Short mmCIF file of C-alpha atoms and ligand atoms in Angstrom, two decimals:
data_model
loop_
_atom_site.label_atom_id
_atom_site.label_comp_id
_atom_site.label_asym_id
_atom_site.label_seq_id
_atom_site.Cartn_x
_atom_site.Cartn_y
_atom_site.Cartn_z
CA MET F 1 0.00 0.00 0.00
CA LYS F 2 2.73 2.40 1.01
CA LYS F 3 4.89 1.36 -1.99
CA ASN F 4 2.06 2.06 -4.48
CA TYR F 5 1.67 5.48 -2.93
CA VAL F 6 5.37 6.22 -3.48
CA ILE F 7 5.24 5.00 -7.10
CA ALA F 8 2.18 7.13 -7.82
CA TYR F 9 3.89 10.11 -6.24
CA LEU F 10 7.08 9.56 -8.28
CA THR F 11 5.09 9.21 -11.52
CA PHE F 12 3.29 12.43 -10.74
CA ALA F 13 6.62 14.15 -10.04
CA ILE F 14 8.08 12.94 -13.34
CA VAL F 15 5.04 14.18 -15.26
CA LEU F 16 5.33 17.53 -13.50
CA ALA F 17 9.04 17.72 -14.36
CA LEU F 18 8.32 16.93 -18.02
CA VAL F 19 5.59 19.55 -18.17
CA ALA F 20 7.97 22.05 -16.58
CA TYR F 21 10.72 21.11 -19.05
CA TYR F 22 8.54 21.61 -22.10
CA THR F 23 7.05 24.84 -20.76
CA MET F 24 10.60 26.14 -20.15
CA ASP F 25 11.55 25.11 -23.63
CA THR F 26 8.79 27.19 -25.21
CA THR F 27 9.50 30.23 -23.03
CA GLU F 28 13.10 29.98 -24.16
CA GLN F 29 11.92 30.21 -27.75
CA ALA F 30 9.82 33.32 -27.13
CA PRO F 31 12.70 35.85 -26.98
CA VAL F 32 13.91 34.66 -30.38
CA GLU F 33 10.56 35.67 -31.85
CA SER F 34 10.61 39.10 -30.23
CA GLU F 35 14.21 39.61 -31.34
CA GLU F 36 13.06 38.97 -34.88
CA GLN F 37 10.40 41.62 -34.38
CA LEU F 38 13.03 44.05 -33.11
CA THR F 39 15.14 43.59 -36.21
CA VAL F 40 12.12 44.63 -38.33
CA ASN F 41 13.67 47.75 -39.67
CA TRP F 42 12.46 51.30 -39.88
CA SER F 43 14.24 54.27 -41.36
CA TYR F 44 13.98 58.01 -41.94
CA ASP F 45 13.27 57.70 -45.69
CA GLY F 46 12.10 55.32 -48.40
CA GLU F 47 9.73 52.38 -48.00
CA THR F 48 10.16 52.10 -44.22
CA GLY F 49 10.19 55.88 -43.62
CA PRO F 50 8.05 57.88 -41.14
CA GLN F 51 4.83 57.71 -43.23
CA GLN F 52 5.07 53.90 -43.21
CA TRP F 53 6.25 53.28 -39.62
CA MET F 54 2.77 52.13 -38.58
CA ASP F 55 2.84 49.47 -41.33
CA VAL F 56 6.29 48.17 -40.45
CA SER F 57 5.05 46.48 -37.26
CA ALA F 58 1.74 46.13 -35.40
CA ASP F 59 3.65 47.44 -32.36
CA TYR F 60 4.14 50.78 -34.14
CA ALA F 61 0.42 51.61 -34.54
CA ALA F 62 0.74 54.79 -32.45
CA CYS F 63 3.12 56.22 -35.09
CA GLY F 64 0.17 56.50 -37.48
CA ARG F 65 -2.94 56.58 -35.29
CA GLY F 66 -1.71 58.49 -32.23
CA GLU F 67 -3.06 61.95 -31.48
CA LEU F 68 -0.35 63.05 -29.03
CA GLN F 69 2.65 62.60 -31.30
CA SER F 70 6.04 64.32 -31.32
CA PRO F 71 7.85 66.37 -32.53
CA ILE F 72 5.73 69.52 -32.91
CA ASN F 73 6.22 73.06 -34.12
CA ILE F 74 6.10 75.35 -31.08
CA GLU F 75 4.42 78.63 -31.97
CA VAL F 76 5.66 80.90 -29.20
CA SER F 77 2.65 83.25 -29.43
CA ASN F 78 0.32 80.26 -28.88
CA THR F 79 1.94 78.96 -25.72
CA ALA F 80 -0.30 78.89 -22.64
CA LYS F 81 0.39 81.65 -20.17
CA GLU F 82 -1.35 80.22 -17.10
CA GLU F 83 0.75 78.79 -14.29
CA LEU F 84 0.99 75.01 -14.10
CA ASP F 85 0.45 73.53 -10.68
CA GLU F 86 3.56 71.45 -11.11
CA GLU F 87 7.09 71.67 -9.79
CA VAL F 88 9.88 70.54 -12.10
CA LYS F 89 13.43 70.36 -10.79
CA LEU F 90 16.71 69.17 -12.32
CA ASN F 91 19.19 67.18 -10.23
CA TYR F 92 22.13 67.09 -12.61
CA GLU F 93 25.77 66.50 -11.88
CA LYS F 94 28.71 64.76 -13.54
CA ALA F 95 27.79 61.54 -15.31
CA LEU F 96 29.73 58.73 -17.01
CA PHE F 97 28.60 57.46 -20.39
CA GLU F 98 29.24 54.73 -22.90
CA ILE F 99 28.39 55.42 -26.52
CA GLU F 100 27.10 53.35 -29.38
CA ASN F 101 25.77 53.76 -32.88
CA ASN F 102 22.38 51.98 -32.92
CA GLY F 103 21.85 52.55 -36.65
CA HIS F 104 19.32 55.36 -36.05
CA THR F 105 21.38 57.72 -33.87
CA ILE F 106 24.37 58.05 -31.59
CA GLU F 107 23.25 56.95 -28.15
CA ALA F 108 25.16 57.77 -24.95
CA ASN F 109 23.97 55.53 -22.13
CA SER F 110 24.47 56.77 -18.60
CA THR F 111 26.44 54.34 -16.44
CA THR F 112 25.75 56.46 -13.35
CA GLN F 113 22.40 56.67 -11.58
CA ASP F 114 22.71 60.07 -9.92
CA ASN F 115 21.06 62.33 -12.49
CA SER F 116 17.36 62.91 -12.43
CA LEU F 117 14.44 65.16 -13.15
CA MET F 118 11.88 65.62 -10.37
CA ILE F 119 8.25 66.26 -11.31
CA ASN F 120 6.21 66.89 -8.14
CA ASP F 121 8.49 64.67 -6.01
CA GLU F 122 8.42 61.87 -8.55
CA GLU F 123 11.91 60.87 -9.68
CA TYR F 124 12.64 60.41 -13.40
CA LYS F 125 16.19 59.02 -13.73
CA LEU F 126 18.38 60.00 -16.67
CA THR F 127 19.17 56.87 -18.69
CA GLY F 128 20.81 58.36 -21.78
CA ILE F 129 21.30 61.06 -24.39
CA HIS F 130 20.95 60.79 -28.17
CA PHE F 131 21.05 63.20 -31.09
CA HIS F 132 19.05 64.23 -34.15
CA SER F 133 20.14 66.14 -37.26
CA PRO F 134 18.55 68.52 -38.05
CA SER F 135 16.40 69.27 -34.97
CA GLU F 136 13.04 67.50 -34.56
CA HIS F 137 11.08 70.28 -32.83
CA GLN F 138 10.65 73.65 -34.44
CA ILE F 139 10.26 77.08 -32.84
CA ASN F 140 8.00 79.32 -34.94
CA GLY F 141 8.51 77.01 -37.92
CA GLN F 142 12.31 77.12 -37.71
CA TYR F 143 14.62 74.12 -37.43
CA PHE F 144 17.95 74.15 -35.58
CA ASP F 145 21.11 72.36 -36.78
CA MET F 146 20.67 69.54 -34.26
CA GLU F 147 18.67 68.48 -31.20
CA ALA F 148 19.81 66.37 -28.24
CA HIS F 149 17.30 64.31 -26.28
CA LEU F 150 17.97 63.60 -22.62
CA PHE F 151 15.81 60.59 -21.78
CA HIS F 152 14.43 60.00 -18.26
CA GLU F 153 12.25 57.28 -16.81
CA THR F 154 10.56 56.50 -13.47
CA LYS F 155 10.69 53.08 -11.81
CA ASP F 156 7.26 52.27 -13.27
CA GLY F 157 8.09 53.39 -16.80
CA LYS F 158 6.78 56.99 -16.99
CA MET F 159 8.93 58.96 -19.43
CA ALA F 160 10.27 62.52 -19.57
CA ILE F 161 12.55 63.94 -22.27
CA ILE F 162 14.49 67.20 -22.28
CA GLY F 163 14.94 68.53 -25.82
CA LEU F 164 18.08 70.59 -26.28
CA PHE F 165 18.57 72.59 -29.49
CA ILE F 166 22.09 72.84 -30.92
CA GLU F 167 23.22 75.60 -33.27
CA SER F 168 26.49 76.37 -35.02
CA GLY F 169 29.00 78.37 -32.95
CA GLU F 170 31.82 77.63 -30.53
CA GLU F 171 33.25 74.13 -30.14
CA ASN F 172 31.33 72.22 -27.47
CA LYS F 173 33.95 71.10 -24.95
CA GLU F 174 31.58 69.02 -22.79
CA LEU F 175 30.83 66.75 -25.76
CA ALA F 176 34.36 66.77 -27.26
CA GLU F 177 35.38 63.34 -25.90
CA MET F 178 32.07 61.80 -27.01
CA TRP F 179 32.55 63.25 -30.48
CA ALA F 180 36.17 62.03 -30.65
CA ASN F 181 34.93 58.48 -29.92
CA MET F 182 31.79 58.53 -32.05
CA PRO F 183 31.23 55.09 -33.67
CA LYS F 184 30.74 55.53 -37.43
CA ASP F 185 28.53 52.47 -37.79
CA GLY F 186 26.59 49.94 -35.74
CA ALA F 187 29.26 47.27 -36.17
CA GLU F 188 31.62 49.19 -33.89
CA ALA F 189 31.65 48.12 -30.26
CA VAL F 190 30.22 50.23 -27.44
CA LYS F 191 32.88 52.69 -26.28
CA VAL F 192 33.28 53.68 -22.66
CA LEU F 193 34.15 57.36 -22.21
CA LYS F 194 36.90 58.02 -19.66
CA ASN F 195 35.83 61.43 -18.43
CA PRO F 196 32.44 62.32 -16.97
CA ILE F 197 30.20 64.85 -18.74
CA ASN F 198 29.06 67.74 -16.59
CA LEU F 199 25.38 67.91 -17.52
CA GLU F 200 24.83 71.08 -15.53
CA GLN F 201 27.52 72.65 -17.70
CA LEU F 202 26.10 71.20 -20.92
CA LEU F 203 22.69 72.89 -20.53
CA PRO F 204 22.16 76.57 -21.38
CA GLU F 205 22.18 79.12 -18.57
CA GLU F 206 18.56 80.11 -19.11
CA LYS F 207 16.28 77.19 -18.38
CA ASN F 208 12.99 78.30 -19.91
CA VAL F 209 11.28 75.26 -21.38
CA TYR F 210 8.24 74.55 -23.51
CA GLN F 211 6.32 71.76 -21.83
CA TYR F 212 3.74 69.54 -23.47
CA VAL F 213 2.61 65.89 -23.52
CA GLY F 214 3.78 63.99 -26.59
CA SER F 215 5.44 60.77 -27.68
CA LEU F 216 8.69 59.06 -28.52
CA THR F 217 9.78 60.46 -31.90
CA SER F 218 10.79 57.05 -33.24
CA PRO F 219 9.01 53.66 -33.28
CA PRO F 220 7.08 52.51 -31.31
CA CYS F 221 6.06 56.24 -30.91
CA THR F 222 4.73 55.54 -27.39
CA GLU F 223 2.56 58.39 -26.05
CA GLY F 224 2.42 60.00 -22.61
CA VAL F 225 5.94 61.41 -22.72
CA ASN F 226 6.48 64.60 -20.67
CA TRP F 227 8.38 66.88 -23.03
CA PHE F 228 10.52 69.81 -21.88
CA VAL F 229 12.05 71.63 -24.85
CA LEU F 230 14.66 74.20 -23.79
CA GLU F 231 14.16 77.56 -25.47
CA GLN F 232 17.83 78.59 -25.52
CA PRO F 233 20.06 76.51 -27.83
CA ILE F 234 23.59 75.38 -26.98
CA GLU F 235 26.49 75.65 -29.42
CA MET F 236 28.68 73.23 -31.34
CA SER F 237 31.33 74.00 -33.95
CA ASN F 238 30.55 73.49 -37.63
CA GLU F 239 33.13 70.71 -37.55
CA GLN F 240 31.26 68.89 -34.75
CA ILE F 241 27.90 69.31 -36.49
CA ASN F 242 29.36 68.10 -39.80
CA GLN F 243 30.95 65.09 -38.11
CA PHE F 244 27.54 63.96 -36.86
CA SER F 245 25.77 64.62 -40.15
CA SER F 246 28.46 62.69 -42.04
CA ILE F 247 27.12 59.63 -40.14
CA PHE F 248 23.43 60.63 -39.94
CA LEU F 249 22.64 63.17 -42.64
CA GLN F 250 18.96 63.29 -41.66
CA ASN F 251 17.48 61.48 -38.66
CA ASN F 252 14.55 63.68 -37.65
CA ARG F 253 10.87 62.74 -37.78
CA PRO F 254 8.52 65.21 -39.58
CA ILE F 255 6.45 67.67 -37.49
CA GLN F 256 3.25 66.11 -36.08
CA GLN F 257 -0.22 67.61 -35.60
CA LEU F 258 -0.65 69.55 -32.34
CA ASN F 259 -4.37 68.62 -32.17
CA ASN F 260 -5.89 69.91 -28.91
CA ARG F 261 -2.73 70.06 -26.88
CA ASP F 262 -1.54 73.01 -24.82
CA VAL F 263 2.11 73.99 -24.78
CA TYR F 264 3.20 75.72 -21.56
CA LYS F 265 6.22 77.90 -21.02
CA ILE F 266 7.80 77.28 -17.62
CA GLU F 267 11.21 77.65 -16.00
CA LEU F 268 13.21 74.67 -14.74
CA ASP F 269 14.68 74.93 -11.25
ZN1 ZN H 1 15.17 61.52 -29.92
#
């Protein structure tokens, strides 16, 4: 009687183990499928360009059907004057980065965790900086030479991006080491920069920003992004701007409809 019980128990355990094994096997296959989806390619022109992003993958539907898309043209005379009941504060200091060419832009990933943007006591940590040429946002219908995006995220995935216009002028010393190590194509390995970038120093002195709710400007064009576009541009030499555009001649998404959105002008702390 006791022996039968043990045998039945063992059989049950073996069946359970087999079920577990095969379930594990299929979950191991799942990432391969999603990797294939990730390699579905989009671009800034041609058959997989911005007008077709929504057709490239079902995951990119927001790129075509969204109503809160970015970038936008900011008409200064149309910005909302009323005070927002919101406190936005920058906690920036020196940060270490590693840079890569992801085929769509140059991406500098922060390897330090100390930089953040606070929106009403909620912490959005800086995860990285990338660049567009020419700018994505417009002010009064005008493009700038380039635009940097400083990407921030909360623990539960809420996103905030600071848009930083770049115009031709003095050499930008804060970004000199990054530029000297810029990978020309995606085949080049990630490069670790030796010296930290002083983000406080990188930003313009005046911190007036245009704030609105928009989206990621590349697929999957996810909405609900808190945008803060700095009014005052920073400078880079012609040589620095040309170096970037020799790799990415044009990696900006066209201007999107504003629809019923308000754009506020506020000052960052
Ligand atoms: Zn961007």
